[in-house]
């Protein structure tokens, strides 16, 4: 397969997921630390089958990784905000690469509508948030404008069982 323009290898076409694959995804989505044995028992397959399916889901890029869900406030990041960005046309990849390096950047999305990019950040306090927006973001040449939406309270729906 030929490399994409950004130098990465293209992903293979997705294989269809059956009911067992979807059940495995739901279990791991709820509890990324679930053991192979536990997953196998809950979906009624052998451990070897569960292990092979999970590895296939990882290799196919369906499962992108495993991680902890963090309470940002308790972790010392008490200021959260969604920041919308308008960017120069056709600069998404450049902007995305720069946004990935920002401290506290948690989620980046290219979107349609009145703005181009939606960025979720978590910072220690509003002073750090101000620095991030006024110094770091607005110094990116491809960023035309920003709008900051402070998060007063949030619920992580992924933690709901």
PDB file of C-alpha atoms in Angstrom:
ATOM      1  CA  UNK A   1       0.000   0.000   0.000  1.00  0.00           C
ATOM      2  CA  UNK A   2       1.194   3.512  -0.759  1.00  0.00           C
ATOM      3  CA  UNK A   3       1.812   5.998   2.037  1.00  0.00           C
ATOM      4  CA  UNK A   4      -0.655   8.832   2.609  1.00  0.00           C
ATOM      5  CA  UNK A   5       0.418  12.454   2.089  1.00  0.00           C
ATOM      6  CA  UNK A   6       1.297  12.825   5.774  1.00  0.00           C
ATOM      7  CA  UNK A   7       3.689   9.844   5.536  1.00  0.00           C
ATOM      8  CA  UNK A   8       1.540   7.403   7.508  1.00  0.00           C
ATOM      9  CA  UNK A   9       0.363   4.068   6.186  1.00  0.00           C
ATOM     10  CA  UNK A  10      -3.288   3.924   5.134  1.00  0.00           C
ATOM     11  CA  UNK A  11      -5.568   1.946   7.419  1.00  0.00           C
ATOM     12  CA  UNK A  12      -6.983  -1.279   6.010  1.00  0.00           C
ATOM     13  CA  UNK A  13     -10.687  -1.215   5.249  1.00  0.00           C
ATOM     14  CA  UNK A  14     -12.683  -1.988   8.396  1.00  0.00           C
ATOM     15  CA  UNK A  15     -13.874  -5.548   8.866  1.00  0.00           C
ATOM     16  CA  UNK A  16     -17.492  -5.956   9.891  1.00  0.00           C
ATOM     17  CA  UNK A  17     -18.105  -6.352  13.619  1.00  0.00           C
ATOM     18  CA  UNK A  18     -20.408  -9.069  14.888  1.00  0.00           C
ATOM     19  CA  UNK A  19     -22.463  -9.050  18.095  1.00  0.00           C
ATOM     20  CA  UNK A  20     -19.602 -10.558  20.115  1.00  0.00           C
ATOM     21  CA  UNK A  21     -17.164  -7.881  18.909  1.00  0.00           C
ATOM     22  CA  UNK A  22     -19.660  -5.160  19.856  1.00  0.00           C
ATOM     23  CA  UNK A  23     -20.165  -6.751  23.293  1.00  0.00           C
ATOM     24  CA  UNK A  24     -16.386  -6.877  23.817  1.00  0.00           C
ATOM     25  CA  UNK A  25     -16.112  -3.200  22.855  1.00  0.00           C
ATOM     26  CA  UNK A  26     -18.861  -2.276  25.326  1.00  0.00           C
ATOM     27  CA  UNK A  27     -17.194  -4.206  28.138  1.00  0.00           C
ATOM     28  CA  UNK A  28     -13.787  -2.626  27.472  1.00  0.00           C
ATOM     29  CA  UNK A  29     -15.333   0.802  27.024  1.00  0.00           C
ATOM     30  CA  UNK A  30     -16.883   0.531  30.474  1.00  0.00           C
ATOM     31  CA  UNK A  31     -13.871  -1.164  32.093  1.00  0.00           C
ATOM     32  CA  UNK A  32     -10.611  -1.005  30.157  1.00  0.00           C
ATOM     33  CA  UNK A  33      -8.986  -3.094  32.891  1.00  0.00           C
ATOM     34  CA  UNK A  34     -11.306  -6.084  32.417  1.00  0.00           C
ATOM     35  CA  UNK A  35      -9.312  -9.299  32.207  1.00  0.00           C
ATOM     36  CA  UNK A  36      -9.388 -11.538  29.145  1.00  0.00           C
ATOM     37  CA  UNK A  37     -10.971 -14.244  31.312  1.00  0.00           C
ATOM     38  CA  UNK A  38     -13.705 -11.864  32.465  1.00  0.00           C
ATOM     39  CA  UNK A  39     -14.399 -10.657  28.926  1.00  0.00           C
ATOM     40  CA  UNK A  40     -14.496 -14.238  27.614  1.00  0.00           C
ATOM     41  CA  UNK A  41     -16.952 -15.323  30.321  1.00  0.00           C
ATOM     42  CA  UNK A  42     -19.232 -12.336  29.744  1.00  0.00           C
ATOM     43  CA  UNK A  43     -19.435 -12.855  25.961  1.00  0.00           C
ATOM     44  CA  UNK A  44     -19.495 -16.659  26.223  1.00  0.00           C
ATOM     45  CA  UNK A  45     -16.364 -17.483  24.208  1.00  0.00           C
ATOM     46  CA  UNK A  46     -13.069 -19.133  25.077  1.00  0.00           C
ATOM     47  CA  UNK A  47     -10.203 -17.049  26.460  1.00  0.00           C
ATOM     48  CA  UNK A  48      -8.219 -17.731  23.275  1.00  0.00           C
ATOM     49  CA  UNK A  49     -11.125 -16.485  21.149  1.00  0.00           C
ATOM     50  CA  UNK A  50     -11.550 -13.342  23.287  1.00  0.00           C
ATOM     51  CA  UNK A  51      -7.805 -12.682  23.144  1.00  0.00           C
ATOM     52  CA  UNK A  52      -7.741 -13.092  19.346  1.00  0.00           C
ATOM     53  CA  UNK A  53     -10.775 -10.841  18.893  1.00  0.00           C
ATOM     54  CA  UNK A  54      -9.337  -8.086  21.101  1.00  0.00           C
ATOM     55  CA  UNK A  55      -6.015  -8.243  19.228  1.00  0.00           C
ATOM     56  CA  UNK A  56      -7.859  -8.051  15.883  1.00  0.00           C
ATOM     57  CA  UNK A  57      -9.833  -5.024  17.119  1.00  0.00           C
ATOM     58  CA  UNK A  58      -6.537  -3.367  18.103  1.00  0.00           C
ATOM     59  CA  UNK A  59      -4.806  -4.263  14.815  1.00  0.00           C
ATOM     60  CA  UNK A  60      -7.798  -3.001  12.815  1.00  0.00           C
ATOM     61  CA  UNK A  61      -7.673   0.313  14.679  1.00  0.00           C
ATOM     62  CA  UNK A  62     -11.107  -0.138  16.247  1.00  0.00           C
ATOM     63  CA  UNK A  63      -9.536  -0.054  19.707  1.00  0.00           C
ATOM     64  CA  UNK A  64      -7.105   2.870  19.721  1.00  0.00           C
ATOM     65  CA  UNK A  65      -5.749   2.300  23.198  1.00  0.00           C
ATOM     66  CA  UNK A  66      -6.499   1.885  26.865  1.00  0.00           C
ATOM     67  CA  UNK A  67      -6.371   4.596  29.487  1.00  0.00           C
ATOM     68  CA  UNK A  68      -7.667   6.011  32.714  1.00  0.00           C
ATOM     69  CA  UNK A  69     -10.603   8.391  33.019  1.00  0.00           C
ATOM     70  CA  UNK A  70      -9.364  11.339  35.016  1.00  0.00           C
ATOM     71  CA  UNK A  71     -11.197  13.691  37.348  1.00  0.00           C
ATOM     72  CA  UNK A  72      -9.372  16.793  36.098  1.00  0.00           C
ATOM     73  CA  UNK A  73     -10.332  18.978  39.041  1.00  0.00           C
ATOM     74  CA  UNK A  74      -8.981  16.471  41.570  1.00  0.00           C
ATOM     75  CA  UNK A  75      -5.861  16.111  39.403  1.00  0.00           C
ATOM     76  CA  UNK A  76      -5.117  19.821  39.819  1.00  0.00           C
ATOM     77  CA  UNK A  77      -6.667  21.004  36.573  1.00  0.00           C
ATOM     78  CA  UNK A  78      -9.614  22.983  37.860  1.00  0.00           C
ATOM     79  CA  UNK A  79     -10.233  25.146  34.780  1.00  0.00           C
ATOM     80  CA  UNK A  80     -11.704  23.477  31.719  1.00  0.00           C
ATOM     81  CA  UNK A  81     -12.880  25.097  28.505  1.00  0.00           C
ATOM     82  CA  UNK A  82     -14.059  24.337  25.032  1.00  0.00           C
ATOM     83  CA  UNK A  83     -12.330  26.636  22.589  1.00  0.00           C
ATOM     84  CA  UNK A  84     -13.624  27.178  19.081  1.00  0.00           C
ATOM     85  CA  UNK A  85     -11.170  28.203  16.381  1.00  0.00           C
ATOM     86  CA  UNK A  86     -11.565  29.646  12.935  1.00  0.00           C
ATOM     87  CA  UNK A  87      -8.550  28.708  10.851  1.00  0.00           C
ATOM     88  CA  UNK A  88      -7.110  29.481   7.434  1.00  0.00           C
ATOM     89  CA  UNK A  89      -8.662  27.199   4.825  1.00  0.00           C
ATOM     90  CA  UNK A  90      -6.751  23.946   4.159  1.00  0.00           C
ATOM     91  CA  UNK A  91      -4.492  24.252   7.227  1.00  0.00           C
ATOM     92  CA  UNK A  92      -6.219  21.642   9.405  1.00  0.00           C
ATOM     93  CA  UNK A  93      -3.276  19.221   9.582  1.00  0.00           C
ATOM     94  CA  UNK A  94      -0.805  21.976  10.450  1.00  0.00           C
ATOM     95  CA  UNK A  95      -3.081  23.410  13.128  1.00  0.00           C
ATOM     96  CA  UNK A  96      -3.907  19.956  14.524  1.00  0.00           C
ATOM     97  CA  UNK A  97      -0.207  19.143  14.890  1.00  0.00           C
ATOM     98  CA  UNK A  98       0.355  22.373  16.831  1.00  0.00           C
ATOM     99  CA  UNK A  99      -2.727  21.876  19.035  1.00  0.00           C
ATOM    100  CA  UNK A 100      -1.531  18.394  19.992  1.00  0.00           C
ATOM    101  CA  UNK A 101       1.497  19.972  21.696  1.00  0.00           C
ATOM    102  CA  UNK A 102      -0.553  22.285  23.921  1.00  0.00           C
ATOM    103  CA  UNK A 103      -0.459  21.497  27.642  1.00  0.00           C
ATOM    104  CA  UNK A 104      -3.864  20.296  28.780  1.00  0.00           C
ATOM    105  CA  UNK A 105      -5.285  19.678  25.291  1.00  0.00           C
ATOM    106  CA  UNK A 106      -7.699  16.803  25.704  1.00  0.00           C
ATOM    107  CA  UNK A 107      -9.782  16.602  22.532  1.00  0.00           C
ATOM    108  CA  UNK A 108      -9.428  18.142  19.073  1.00  0.00           C
ATOM    109  CA  UNK A 109     -12.092  17.939  16.372  1.00  0.00           C
ATOM    110  CA  UNK A 110     -12.450  19.361  12.867  1.00  0.00           C
ATOM    111  CA  UNK A 111     -16.111  20.380  12.645  1.00  0.00           C
ATOM    112  CA  UNK A 112     -18.565  22.092  10.337  1.00  0.00           C
ATOM    113  CA  UNK A 113     -20.535  25.220  11.103  1.00  0.00           C
ATOM    114  CA  UNK A 114     -19.606  28.686  12.312  1.00  0.00           C
ATOM    115  CA  UNK A 115     -16.089  27.615  13.308  1.00  0.00           C
ATOM    116  CA  UNK A 116     -13.606  25.026  12.097  1.00  0.00           C
ATOM    117  CA  UNK A 117     -12.044  23.404  15.159  1.00  0.00           C
ATOM    118  CA  UNK A 118     -13.331  22.474  18.595  1.00  0.00           C
ATOM    119  CA  UNK A 119     -10.657  22.070  21.268  1.00  0.00           C
ATOM    120  CA  UNK A 120     -11.169  20.856  24.837  1.00  0.00           C
ATOM    121  CA  UNK A 121      -8.512  21.905  27.339  1.00  0.00           C
ATOM    122  CA  UNK A 122      -7.918  21.362  31.057  1.00  0.00           C
ATOM    123  CA  UNK A 123      -5.615  23.792  32.879  1.00  0.00           C
ATOM    124  CA  UNK A 124      -4.650  24.313  36.528  1.00  0.00           C
ATOM    125  CA  UNK A 125      -6.502  27.628  36.774  1.00  0.00           C
ATOM    126  CA  UNK A 126      -7.939  30.516  34.756  1.00  0.00           C
ATOM    127  CA  UNK A 127      -4.553  32.240  34.625  1.00  0.00           C
ATOM    128  CA  UNK A 128      -3.072  29.219  32.827  1.00  0.00           C
ATOM    129  CA  UNK A 129      -6.140  29.093  30.576  1.00  0.00           C
ATOM    130  CA  UNK A 130      -5.682  32.772  29.729  1.00  0.00           C
ATOM    131  CA  UNK A 131      -2.019  32.148  28.871  1.00  0.00           C
ATOM    132  CA  UNK A 132      -2.937  29.194  26.685  1.00  0.00           C
ATOM    133  CA  UNK A 133      -5.545  31.143  24.725  1.00  0.00           C
ATOM    134  CA  UNK A 134      -3.956  34.591  24.481  1.00  0.00           C
ATOM    135  CA  UNK A 135      -0.339  33.522  24.052  1.00  0.00           C
ATOM    136  CA  UNK A 136      -0.184  29.998  22.670  1.00  0.00           C
ATOM    137  CA  UNK A 137      -3.322  29.685  20.515  1.00  0.00           C
ATOM    138  CA  UNK A 138      -3.437  33.179  19.140  1.00  0.00           C
ATOM    139  CA  UNK A 139       0.231  33.004  18.146  1.00  0.00           C
ATOM    140  CA  UNK A 140      -0.477  30.166  15.700  1.00  0.00           C
ATOM    141  CA  UNK A 141      -0.438  31.957  12.324  1.00  0.00           C
ATOM    142  CA  UNK A 142      -3.199  29.786  10.831  1.00  0.00           C
ATOM    143  CA  UNK A 143      -5.626  30.596  13.675  1.00  0.00           C
ATOM    144  CA  UNK A 144      -7.851  33.490  12.606  1.00  0.00           C
ATOM    145  CA  UNK A 145      -9.974  33.744  15.757  1.00  0.00           C
ATOM    146  CA  UNK A 146     -10.920  31.914  18.937  1.00  0.00           C
ATOM    147  CA  UNK A 147     -13.877  31.818  21.293  1.00  0.00           C
ATOM    148  CA  UNK A 148     -13.552  30.331  24.775  1.00  0.00           C
ATOM    149  CA  UNK A 149     -16.441  28.597  26.528  1.00  0.00           C
ATOM    150  CA  UNK A 150     -15.727  27.935  30.213  1.00  0.00           C
ATOM    151  CA  UNK A 151     -16.920  24.618  31.602  1.00  0.00           C
ATOM    152  CA  UNK A 152     -18.668  25.085  34.950  1.00  0.00           C
ATOM    153  CA  UNK A 153     -19.573  21.442  35.512  1.00  0.00           C
ATOM    154  CA  UNK A 154     -19.282  18.268  33.483  1.00  0.00           C
ATOM    155  CA  UNK A 155     -20.325  14.620  33.518  1.00  0.00           C
ATOM    156  CA  UNK A 156     -18.279  11.945  31.805  1.00  0.00           C
ATOM    157  CA  UNK A 157     -20.996   9.819  30.208  1.00  0.00           C
ATOM    158  CA  UNK A 158     -18.484   7.079  29.461  1.00  0.00           C
ATOM    159  CA  UNK A 159     -18.292   6.301  33.173  1.00  0.00           C
ATOM    160  CA  UNK A 160     -21.998   5.598  33.382  1.00  0.00           C
ATOM    161  CA  UNK A 161     -22.522   1.837  33.476  1.00  0.00           C
TER     162      UNK A 161
END
